[in-house]
Coordinates of C-alpha atoms in Angstrom, one line a residue:
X124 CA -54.8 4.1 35.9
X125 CA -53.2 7.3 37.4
X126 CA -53.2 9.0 34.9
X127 CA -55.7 11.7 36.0
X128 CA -53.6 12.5 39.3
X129 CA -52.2 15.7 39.4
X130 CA -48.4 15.5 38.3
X131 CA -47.3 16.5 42.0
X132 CA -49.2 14.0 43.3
X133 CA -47.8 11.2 40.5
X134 CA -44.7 12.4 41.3
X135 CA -45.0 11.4 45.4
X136 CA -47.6 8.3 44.6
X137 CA -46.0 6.4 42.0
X138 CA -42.7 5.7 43.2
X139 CA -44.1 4.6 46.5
X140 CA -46.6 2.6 45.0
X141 CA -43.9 0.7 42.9
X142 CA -41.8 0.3 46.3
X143 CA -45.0 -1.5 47.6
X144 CA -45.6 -3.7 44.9
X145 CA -42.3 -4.6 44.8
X146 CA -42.3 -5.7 48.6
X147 CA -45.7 -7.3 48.2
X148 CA -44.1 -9.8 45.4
X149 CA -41.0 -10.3 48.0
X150 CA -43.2 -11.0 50.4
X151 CA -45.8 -13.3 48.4
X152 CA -42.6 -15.4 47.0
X153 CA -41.3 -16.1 50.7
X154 CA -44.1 -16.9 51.8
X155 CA -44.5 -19.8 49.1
X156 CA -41.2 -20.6 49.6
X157 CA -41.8 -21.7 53.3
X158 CA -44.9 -23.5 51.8
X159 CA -43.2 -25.5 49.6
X160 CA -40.9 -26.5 51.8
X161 CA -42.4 -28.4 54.5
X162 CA -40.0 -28.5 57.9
X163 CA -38.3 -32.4 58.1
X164 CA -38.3 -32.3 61.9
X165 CA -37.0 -35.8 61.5
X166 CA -33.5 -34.4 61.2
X167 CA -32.1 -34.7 64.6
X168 CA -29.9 -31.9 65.6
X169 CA -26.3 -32.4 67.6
X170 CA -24.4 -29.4 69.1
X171 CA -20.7 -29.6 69.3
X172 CA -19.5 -26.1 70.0
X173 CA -22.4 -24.2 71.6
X174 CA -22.8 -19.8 71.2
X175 CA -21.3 -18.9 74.7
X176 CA -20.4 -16.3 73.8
X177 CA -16.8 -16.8 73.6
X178 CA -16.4 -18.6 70.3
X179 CA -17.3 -15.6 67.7
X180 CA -18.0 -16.7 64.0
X181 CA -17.1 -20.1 63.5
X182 CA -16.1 -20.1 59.8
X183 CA -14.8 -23.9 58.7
X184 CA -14.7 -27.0 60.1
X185 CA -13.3 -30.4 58.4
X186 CA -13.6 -34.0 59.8
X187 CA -11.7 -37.6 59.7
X188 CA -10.9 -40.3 62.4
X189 CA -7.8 -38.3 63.1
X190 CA -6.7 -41.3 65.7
X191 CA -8.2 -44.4 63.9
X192 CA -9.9 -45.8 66.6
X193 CA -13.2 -45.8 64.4
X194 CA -15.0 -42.7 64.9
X195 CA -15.2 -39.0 63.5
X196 CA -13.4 -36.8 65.0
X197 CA -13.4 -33.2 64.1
X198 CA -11.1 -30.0 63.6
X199 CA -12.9 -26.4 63.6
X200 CA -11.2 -23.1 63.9
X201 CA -12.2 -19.5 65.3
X202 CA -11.1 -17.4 68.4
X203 CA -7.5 -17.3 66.5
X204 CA -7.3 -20.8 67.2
X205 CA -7.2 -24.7 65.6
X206 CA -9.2 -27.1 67.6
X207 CA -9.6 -30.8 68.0
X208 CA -12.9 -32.8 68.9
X209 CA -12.7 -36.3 70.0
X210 CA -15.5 -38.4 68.6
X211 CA -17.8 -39.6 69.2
X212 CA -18.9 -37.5 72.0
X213 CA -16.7 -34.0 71.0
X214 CA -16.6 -32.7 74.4
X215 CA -13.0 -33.5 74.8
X216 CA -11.1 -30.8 73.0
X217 CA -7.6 -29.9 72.1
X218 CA -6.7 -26.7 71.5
X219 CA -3.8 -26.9 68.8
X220 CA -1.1 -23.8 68.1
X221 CA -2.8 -20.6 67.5
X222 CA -2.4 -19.3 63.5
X223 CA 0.7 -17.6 62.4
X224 CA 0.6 -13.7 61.7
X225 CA 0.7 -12.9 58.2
X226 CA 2.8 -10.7 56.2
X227 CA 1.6 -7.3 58.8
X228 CA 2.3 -9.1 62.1
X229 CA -1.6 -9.8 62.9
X230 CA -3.6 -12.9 63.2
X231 CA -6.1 -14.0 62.5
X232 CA -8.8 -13.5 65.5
X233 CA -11.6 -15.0 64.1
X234 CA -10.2 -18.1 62.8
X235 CA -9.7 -19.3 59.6
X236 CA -12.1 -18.3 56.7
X237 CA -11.7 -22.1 55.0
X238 CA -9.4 -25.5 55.9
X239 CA -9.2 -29.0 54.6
X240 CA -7.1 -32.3 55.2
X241 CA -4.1 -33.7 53.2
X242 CA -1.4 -36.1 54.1
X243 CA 1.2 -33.0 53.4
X244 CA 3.9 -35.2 54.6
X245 CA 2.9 -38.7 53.4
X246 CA 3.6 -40.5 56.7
X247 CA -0.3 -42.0 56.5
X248 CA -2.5 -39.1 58.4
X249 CA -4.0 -36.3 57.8
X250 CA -2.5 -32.7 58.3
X251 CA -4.6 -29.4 59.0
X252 CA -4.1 -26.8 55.7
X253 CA -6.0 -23.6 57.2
X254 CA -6.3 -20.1 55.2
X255 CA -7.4 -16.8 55.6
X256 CA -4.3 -13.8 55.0
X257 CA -2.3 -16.6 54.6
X258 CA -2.1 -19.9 54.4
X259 CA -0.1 -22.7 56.7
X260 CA -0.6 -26.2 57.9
X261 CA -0.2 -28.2 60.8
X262 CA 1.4 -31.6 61.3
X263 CA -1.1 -34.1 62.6
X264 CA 1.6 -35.7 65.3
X265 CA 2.0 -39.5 65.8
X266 CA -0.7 -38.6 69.6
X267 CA -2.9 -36.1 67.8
X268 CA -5.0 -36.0 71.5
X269 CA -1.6 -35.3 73.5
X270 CA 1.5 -34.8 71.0
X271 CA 2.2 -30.9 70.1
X272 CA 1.0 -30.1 66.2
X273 CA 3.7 -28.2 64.1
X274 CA 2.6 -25.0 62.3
X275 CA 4.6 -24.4 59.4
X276 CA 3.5 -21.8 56.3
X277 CA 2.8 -22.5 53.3
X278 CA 2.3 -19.1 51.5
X279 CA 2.0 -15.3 52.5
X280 CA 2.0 -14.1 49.2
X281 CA -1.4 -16.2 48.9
X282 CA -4.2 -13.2 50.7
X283 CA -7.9 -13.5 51.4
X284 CA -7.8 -17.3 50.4
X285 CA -11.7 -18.5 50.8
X286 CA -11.0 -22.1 49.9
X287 CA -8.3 -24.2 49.9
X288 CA -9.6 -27.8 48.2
X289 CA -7.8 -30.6 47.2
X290 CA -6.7 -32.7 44.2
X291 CA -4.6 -34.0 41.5
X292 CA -3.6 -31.4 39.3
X293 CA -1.2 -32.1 37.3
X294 CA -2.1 -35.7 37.6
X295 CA 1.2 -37.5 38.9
X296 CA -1.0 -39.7 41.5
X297 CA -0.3 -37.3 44.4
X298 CA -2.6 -34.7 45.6
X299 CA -2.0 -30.7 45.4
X300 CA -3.8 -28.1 47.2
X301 CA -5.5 -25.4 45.2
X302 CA -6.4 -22.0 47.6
X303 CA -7.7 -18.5 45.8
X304 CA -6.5 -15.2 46.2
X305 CA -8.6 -12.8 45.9
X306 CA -7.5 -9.5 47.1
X307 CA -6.4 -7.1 44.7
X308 CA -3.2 -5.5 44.1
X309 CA -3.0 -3.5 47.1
X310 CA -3.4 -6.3 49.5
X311 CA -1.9 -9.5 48.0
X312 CA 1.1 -10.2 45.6
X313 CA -0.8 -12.5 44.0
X314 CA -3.9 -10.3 43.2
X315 CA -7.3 -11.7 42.0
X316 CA -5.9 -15.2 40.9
X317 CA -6.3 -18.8 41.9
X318 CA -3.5 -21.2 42.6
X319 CA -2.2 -24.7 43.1
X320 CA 0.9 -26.2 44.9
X321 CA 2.4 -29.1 44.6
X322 CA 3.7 -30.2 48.0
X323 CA 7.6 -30.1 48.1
X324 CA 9.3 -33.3 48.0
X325 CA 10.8 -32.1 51.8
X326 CA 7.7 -29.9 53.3
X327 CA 9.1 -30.0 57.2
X328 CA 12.5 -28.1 56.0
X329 CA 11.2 -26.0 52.6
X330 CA 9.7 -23.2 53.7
X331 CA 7.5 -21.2 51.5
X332 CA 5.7 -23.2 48.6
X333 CA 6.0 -22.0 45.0
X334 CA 2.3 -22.0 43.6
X335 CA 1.4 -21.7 40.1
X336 CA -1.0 -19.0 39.1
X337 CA -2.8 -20.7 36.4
X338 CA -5.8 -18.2 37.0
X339 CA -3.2 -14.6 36.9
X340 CA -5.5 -11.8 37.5
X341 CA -8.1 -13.2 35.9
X342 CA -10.0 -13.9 38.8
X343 CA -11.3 -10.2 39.8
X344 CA -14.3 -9.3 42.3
X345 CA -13.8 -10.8 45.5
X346 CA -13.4 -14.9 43.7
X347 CA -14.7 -17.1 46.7
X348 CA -15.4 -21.3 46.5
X349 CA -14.2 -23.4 44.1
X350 CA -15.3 -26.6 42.6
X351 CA -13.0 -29.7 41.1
X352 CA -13.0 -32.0 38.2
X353 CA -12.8 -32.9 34.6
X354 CA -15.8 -31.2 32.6
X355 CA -15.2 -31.6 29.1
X356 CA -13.8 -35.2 28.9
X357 CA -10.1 -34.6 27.9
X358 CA -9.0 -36.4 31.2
X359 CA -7.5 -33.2 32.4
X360 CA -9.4 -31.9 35.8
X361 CA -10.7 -28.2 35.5
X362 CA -11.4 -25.5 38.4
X363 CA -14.6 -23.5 38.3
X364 CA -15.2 -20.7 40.9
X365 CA -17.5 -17.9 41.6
X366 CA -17.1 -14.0 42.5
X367 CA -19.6 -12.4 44.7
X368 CA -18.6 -8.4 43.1
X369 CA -20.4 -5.2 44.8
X370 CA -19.3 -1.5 44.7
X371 CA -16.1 -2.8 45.9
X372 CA -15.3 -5.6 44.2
X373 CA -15.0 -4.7 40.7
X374 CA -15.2 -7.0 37.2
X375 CA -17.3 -10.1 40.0
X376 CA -20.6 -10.9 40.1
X377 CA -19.7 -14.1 37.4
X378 CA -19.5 -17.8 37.2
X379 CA -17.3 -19.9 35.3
X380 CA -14.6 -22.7 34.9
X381 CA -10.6 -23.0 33.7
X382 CA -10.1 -25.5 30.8
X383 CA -6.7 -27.1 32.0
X384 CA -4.0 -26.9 28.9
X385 CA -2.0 -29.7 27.9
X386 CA 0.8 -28.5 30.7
X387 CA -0.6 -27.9 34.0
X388 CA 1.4 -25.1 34.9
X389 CA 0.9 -23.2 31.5
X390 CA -2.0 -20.7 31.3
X391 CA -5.8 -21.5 32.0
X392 CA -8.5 -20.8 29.5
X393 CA -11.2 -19.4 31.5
X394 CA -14.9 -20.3 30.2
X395 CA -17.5 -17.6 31.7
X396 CA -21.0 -19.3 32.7
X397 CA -23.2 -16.6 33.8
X398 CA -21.5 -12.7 34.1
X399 CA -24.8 -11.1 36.4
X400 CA -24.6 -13.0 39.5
X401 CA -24.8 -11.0 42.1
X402 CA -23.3 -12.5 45.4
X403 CA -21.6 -15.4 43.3
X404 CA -19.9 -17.8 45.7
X405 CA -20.2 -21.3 45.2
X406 CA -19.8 -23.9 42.5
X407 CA -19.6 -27.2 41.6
X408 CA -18.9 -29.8 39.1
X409 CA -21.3 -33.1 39.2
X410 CA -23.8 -34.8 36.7
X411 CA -27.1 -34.0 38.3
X412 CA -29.8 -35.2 35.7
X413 CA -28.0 -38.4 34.9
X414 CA -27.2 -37.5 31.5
X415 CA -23.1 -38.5 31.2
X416 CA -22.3 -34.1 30.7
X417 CA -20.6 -32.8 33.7
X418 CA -23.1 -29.8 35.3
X419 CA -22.5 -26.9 37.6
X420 CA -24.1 -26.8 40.7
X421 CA -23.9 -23.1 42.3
X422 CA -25.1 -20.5 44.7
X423 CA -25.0 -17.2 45.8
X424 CA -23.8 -16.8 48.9
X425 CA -23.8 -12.8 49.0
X426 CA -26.5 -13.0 47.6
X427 CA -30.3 -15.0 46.9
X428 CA -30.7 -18.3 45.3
X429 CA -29.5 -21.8 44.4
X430 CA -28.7 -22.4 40.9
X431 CA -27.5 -25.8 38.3
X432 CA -26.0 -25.4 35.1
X433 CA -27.1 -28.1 32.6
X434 CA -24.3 -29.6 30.7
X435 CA -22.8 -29.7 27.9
X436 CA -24.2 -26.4 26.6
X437 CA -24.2 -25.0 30.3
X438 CA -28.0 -23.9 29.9
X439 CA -29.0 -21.9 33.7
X440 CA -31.9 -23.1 35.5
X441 CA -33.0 -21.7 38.9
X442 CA -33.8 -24.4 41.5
X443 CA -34.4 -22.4 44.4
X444 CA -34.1 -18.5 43.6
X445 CA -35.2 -17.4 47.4
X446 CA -32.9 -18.7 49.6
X447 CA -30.8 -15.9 51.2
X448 CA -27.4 -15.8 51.5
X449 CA -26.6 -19.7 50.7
X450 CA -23.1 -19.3 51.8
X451 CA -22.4 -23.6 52.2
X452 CA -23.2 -25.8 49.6
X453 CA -22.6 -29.4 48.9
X454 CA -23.8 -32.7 47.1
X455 CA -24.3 -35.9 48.0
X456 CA -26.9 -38.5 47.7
X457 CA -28.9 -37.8 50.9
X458 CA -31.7 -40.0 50.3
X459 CA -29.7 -43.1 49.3
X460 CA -31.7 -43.5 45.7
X461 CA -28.9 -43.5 43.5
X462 CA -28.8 -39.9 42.6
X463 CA -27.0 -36.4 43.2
X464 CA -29.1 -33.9 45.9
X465 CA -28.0 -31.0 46.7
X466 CA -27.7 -28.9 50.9
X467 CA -27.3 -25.6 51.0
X468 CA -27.1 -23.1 54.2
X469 CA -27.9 -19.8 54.3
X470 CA -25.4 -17.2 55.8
X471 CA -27.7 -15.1 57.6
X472 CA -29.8 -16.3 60.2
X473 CA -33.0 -15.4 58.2
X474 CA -32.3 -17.9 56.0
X475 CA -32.8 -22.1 56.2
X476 CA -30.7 -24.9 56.2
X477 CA -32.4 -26.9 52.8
X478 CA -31.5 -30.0 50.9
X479 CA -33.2 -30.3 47.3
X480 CA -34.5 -34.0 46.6
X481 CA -33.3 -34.7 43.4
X482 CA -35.4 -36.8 40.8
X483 CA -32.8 -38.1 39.0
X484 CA -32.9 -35.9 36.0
X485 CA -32.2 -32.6 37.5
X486 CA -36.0 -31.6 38.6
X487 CA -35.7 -30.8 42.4
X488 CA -38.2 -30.7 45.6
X489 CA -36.8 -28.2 48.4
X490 CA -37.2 -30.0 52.5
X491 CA -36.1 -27.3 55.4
X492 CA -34.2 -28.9 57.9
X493 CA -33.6 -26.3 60.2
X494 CA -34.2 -22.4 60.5
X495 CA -32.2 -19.6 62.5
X496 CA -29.0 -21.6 61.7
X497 CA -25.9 -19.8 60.0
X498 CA -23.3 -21.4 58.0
X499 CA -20.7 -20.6 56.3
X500 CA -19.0 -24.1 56.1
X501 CA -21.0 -27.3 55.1
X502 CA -20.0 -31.0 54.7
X503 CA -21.7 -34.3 54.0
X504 CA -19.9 -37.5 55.7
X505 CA -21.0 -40.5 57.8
X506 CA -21.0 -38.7 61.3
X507 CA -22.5 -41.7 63.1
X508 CA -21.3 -44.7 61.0
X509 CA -24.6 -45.5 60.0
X510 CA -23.8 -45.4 56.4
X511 CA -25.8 -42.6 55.1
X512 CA -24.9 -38.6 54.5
X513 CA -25.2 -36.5 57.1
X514 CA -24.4 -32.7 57.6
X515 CA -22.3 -30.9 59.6
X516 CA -22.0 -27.0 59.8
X517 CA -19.6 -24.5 60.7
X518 CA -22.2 -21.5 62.3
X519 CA -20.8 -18.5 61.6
X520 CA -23.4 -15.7 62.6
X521 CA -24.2 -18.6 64.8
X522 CA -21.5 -18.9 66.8
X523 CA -21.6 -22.7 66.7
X524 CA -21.0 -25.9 65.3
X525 CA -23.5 -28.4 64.5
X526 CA -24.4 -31.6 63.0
X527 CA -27.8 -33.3 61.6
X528 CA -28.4 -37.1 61.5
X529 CA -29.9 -38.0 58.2
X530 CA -33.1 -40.0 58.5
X531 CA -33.1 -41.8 55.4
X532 CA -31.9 -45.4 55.4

């Protein structure tokens, strides 16, 4: 219809008229976004660690009844420093050693980028495994509210780790730890891989742990959260991961899953699921529609949108393909019917805080719980021993930490 404007004037018009249109459609699918998803005010907000300030991005944050005297307690790190919340209140904090340097001399001043909790020395609690240049632990003492905690390394070689997760690997009944490493040759020894450890038979004297690269190199642009378990049936647990990529991060932007061999320690197979996902961060295995075939669940954390790959032929289908920057995501069944929903948190404060009602055969409804929230961490437990799912969030942008009590009985 422009084709009787001047060429100079095509020239100016129709690229700025495409810009337009382009931001109109943005602007049109947002919109029904936030009308889709109606606001659940019923979700009751808690604040533990408040923005003072002070605090600066608060990345991960992990929780157990670290003292066994019944209720949630709660370990978060940022500042350069591991800290402890009593529960059920969390005002009373402990402020555990500060992170060891890494393989430059510096620490880590924001805190670490992931943790989780294992039982690294098998004396019936739960120790602190922390990454982000490196990775360490800290030994949960006999008075975790009074005794000093022990930092002892577990790996330098290990650089840029985004999540360290737990399970049985090789399948002797014990637990390993599995942590990524995804900077590249310049930065790491272990460039653009994924690991596991097995945790020495002496881990207060060893040292260093010896990982196994079962992922060597393989793993390029920027590899981020991983997901655990066995997806094609052989008995044999798999990994799957994603890799947010950008000008930077080259061979990323990609999906997909290691088919464990026979020997554990041998070399992965890796199975690609999508390779155009820009801002790639998080998967996970689960059964969402019910079927028997392990799915994916995923998101993309750099980047827009919440994703499920349908098992066993791994068919993609967008559930949400809006949300921005949906750094945290988890599954759990939130509405206590029997099925797999999914929570995701957005990154940027521009973003929502959204779980996605599921119907039992993978079709999703999207509910905000909360807006102007960041998070980069996000887990689903019984905070209040009520018996149901609810969430808990490291803030990152938002300097804070934060819990929601879920109102479905």
């Amino acid at each position: 219809m422009f084709d009787n404007l001047p060429a100079n004037v095509q020239g100016i018009y129709l690229p700025c008229m495409r810009v337009f249109l382009v931001m109109l459609y943005l602007s049109l699918g947002l919109a029904s976004h936030r009308a889709a998803c109606g606001d659940e005010s019923s979700w009751t907000k808690h604040v533990v660690q408040t923005s003072d300030g002070t605090s600066g991005q608060v990345n991960t944050v992990v929780a157990t009844d670290i003292n066994k005297d019944g209720n949630v307690d709660l370990l978060a790190s940022f500042d350069g420093k591991v800290i402890l919340y009593r529960g059920p209140e969390w005002q009373e904090t402990v402020i555990l050693p500060e992170m060891p340097a890494d393989q430059t001399g510096r620490i880590a001043k924001r805190g670490c980028i992931h943790s989780t909790l294992m039982d690294v020395d098998q004396d019936g609690d739960l120790d602190y495994v922390g990454s982000n240049r490196m990775l360490f632990w800290l030994e949960c003492p006999k008075k975790p509210f009074t005794d000093r905690w022990i930092c002892r390394m577990i790996s330098l070689d290990v650089n840029g780790a985004h999540c360290v997760i737990t399970g049985d690997v090789d399948r002797d009944g014990r637990l390993d730890l599995i942590a990524n490493s995804w900077r590249d040759q310049n930065a790491s020894k272990i460039p653009n891989s994924i690991t596991w450890f097995t945790v020495p038979d002496s881990p207060l004297t060893c040292g260093v742990w010896k990982p196994v690269v079962f992922a060597d190199g393989d793993a390029p642009g920027g590899n981020h959260y991983m997901g655990f378990g066995d997806v094609n049936g052989d008995k044999r647990p798999d990994i799957a991961c994603g890799a947010k990529g950008g000008p930077q991060l080259a061979g990323g932007e990609w999906f997909a899953w290691w088919e464990q061999p026979r020997e554990p320690r041998g070399r992965w197979t890796k199975r690609i699921l999508s390779a155009s996902e820009p801002g790639a961060s998080n998967i996970l295995p689960v059964d969402l529609d019910s079927d028997g075939a392990v799915d994916f669940v995923a998101s993309r954390g750099h980047g827009r949108g919440v994703l499920w790959f349908r098992g066993p032929s791994f068919q993609k289908t967008e559930i949400d393909e809006l949300l921005d920057t949906p750094h945290s995501l988890a599954v759990a069944d939130v509405d206590q019917d029997h099925d797999v929903d999914i929570v995701a948190c957005s990154a940027s404060l521009l973003g929502a805080l959204v779980w996605y009602e599921n119907d039992g055969k993978g079709r999703f409804q999207a509910h905000v719980v909360d807006r102007q929230q960041s998070s980069y961490d996000l887990r689903l437990l019984d905070m209040d021993n009520d018996g149901d799912s609810d969430i808990l969030l490291a803030g990152h942008d938002s300097g804070n930490i934060v819990w929601y009590c879920n109102p479905h009985k």
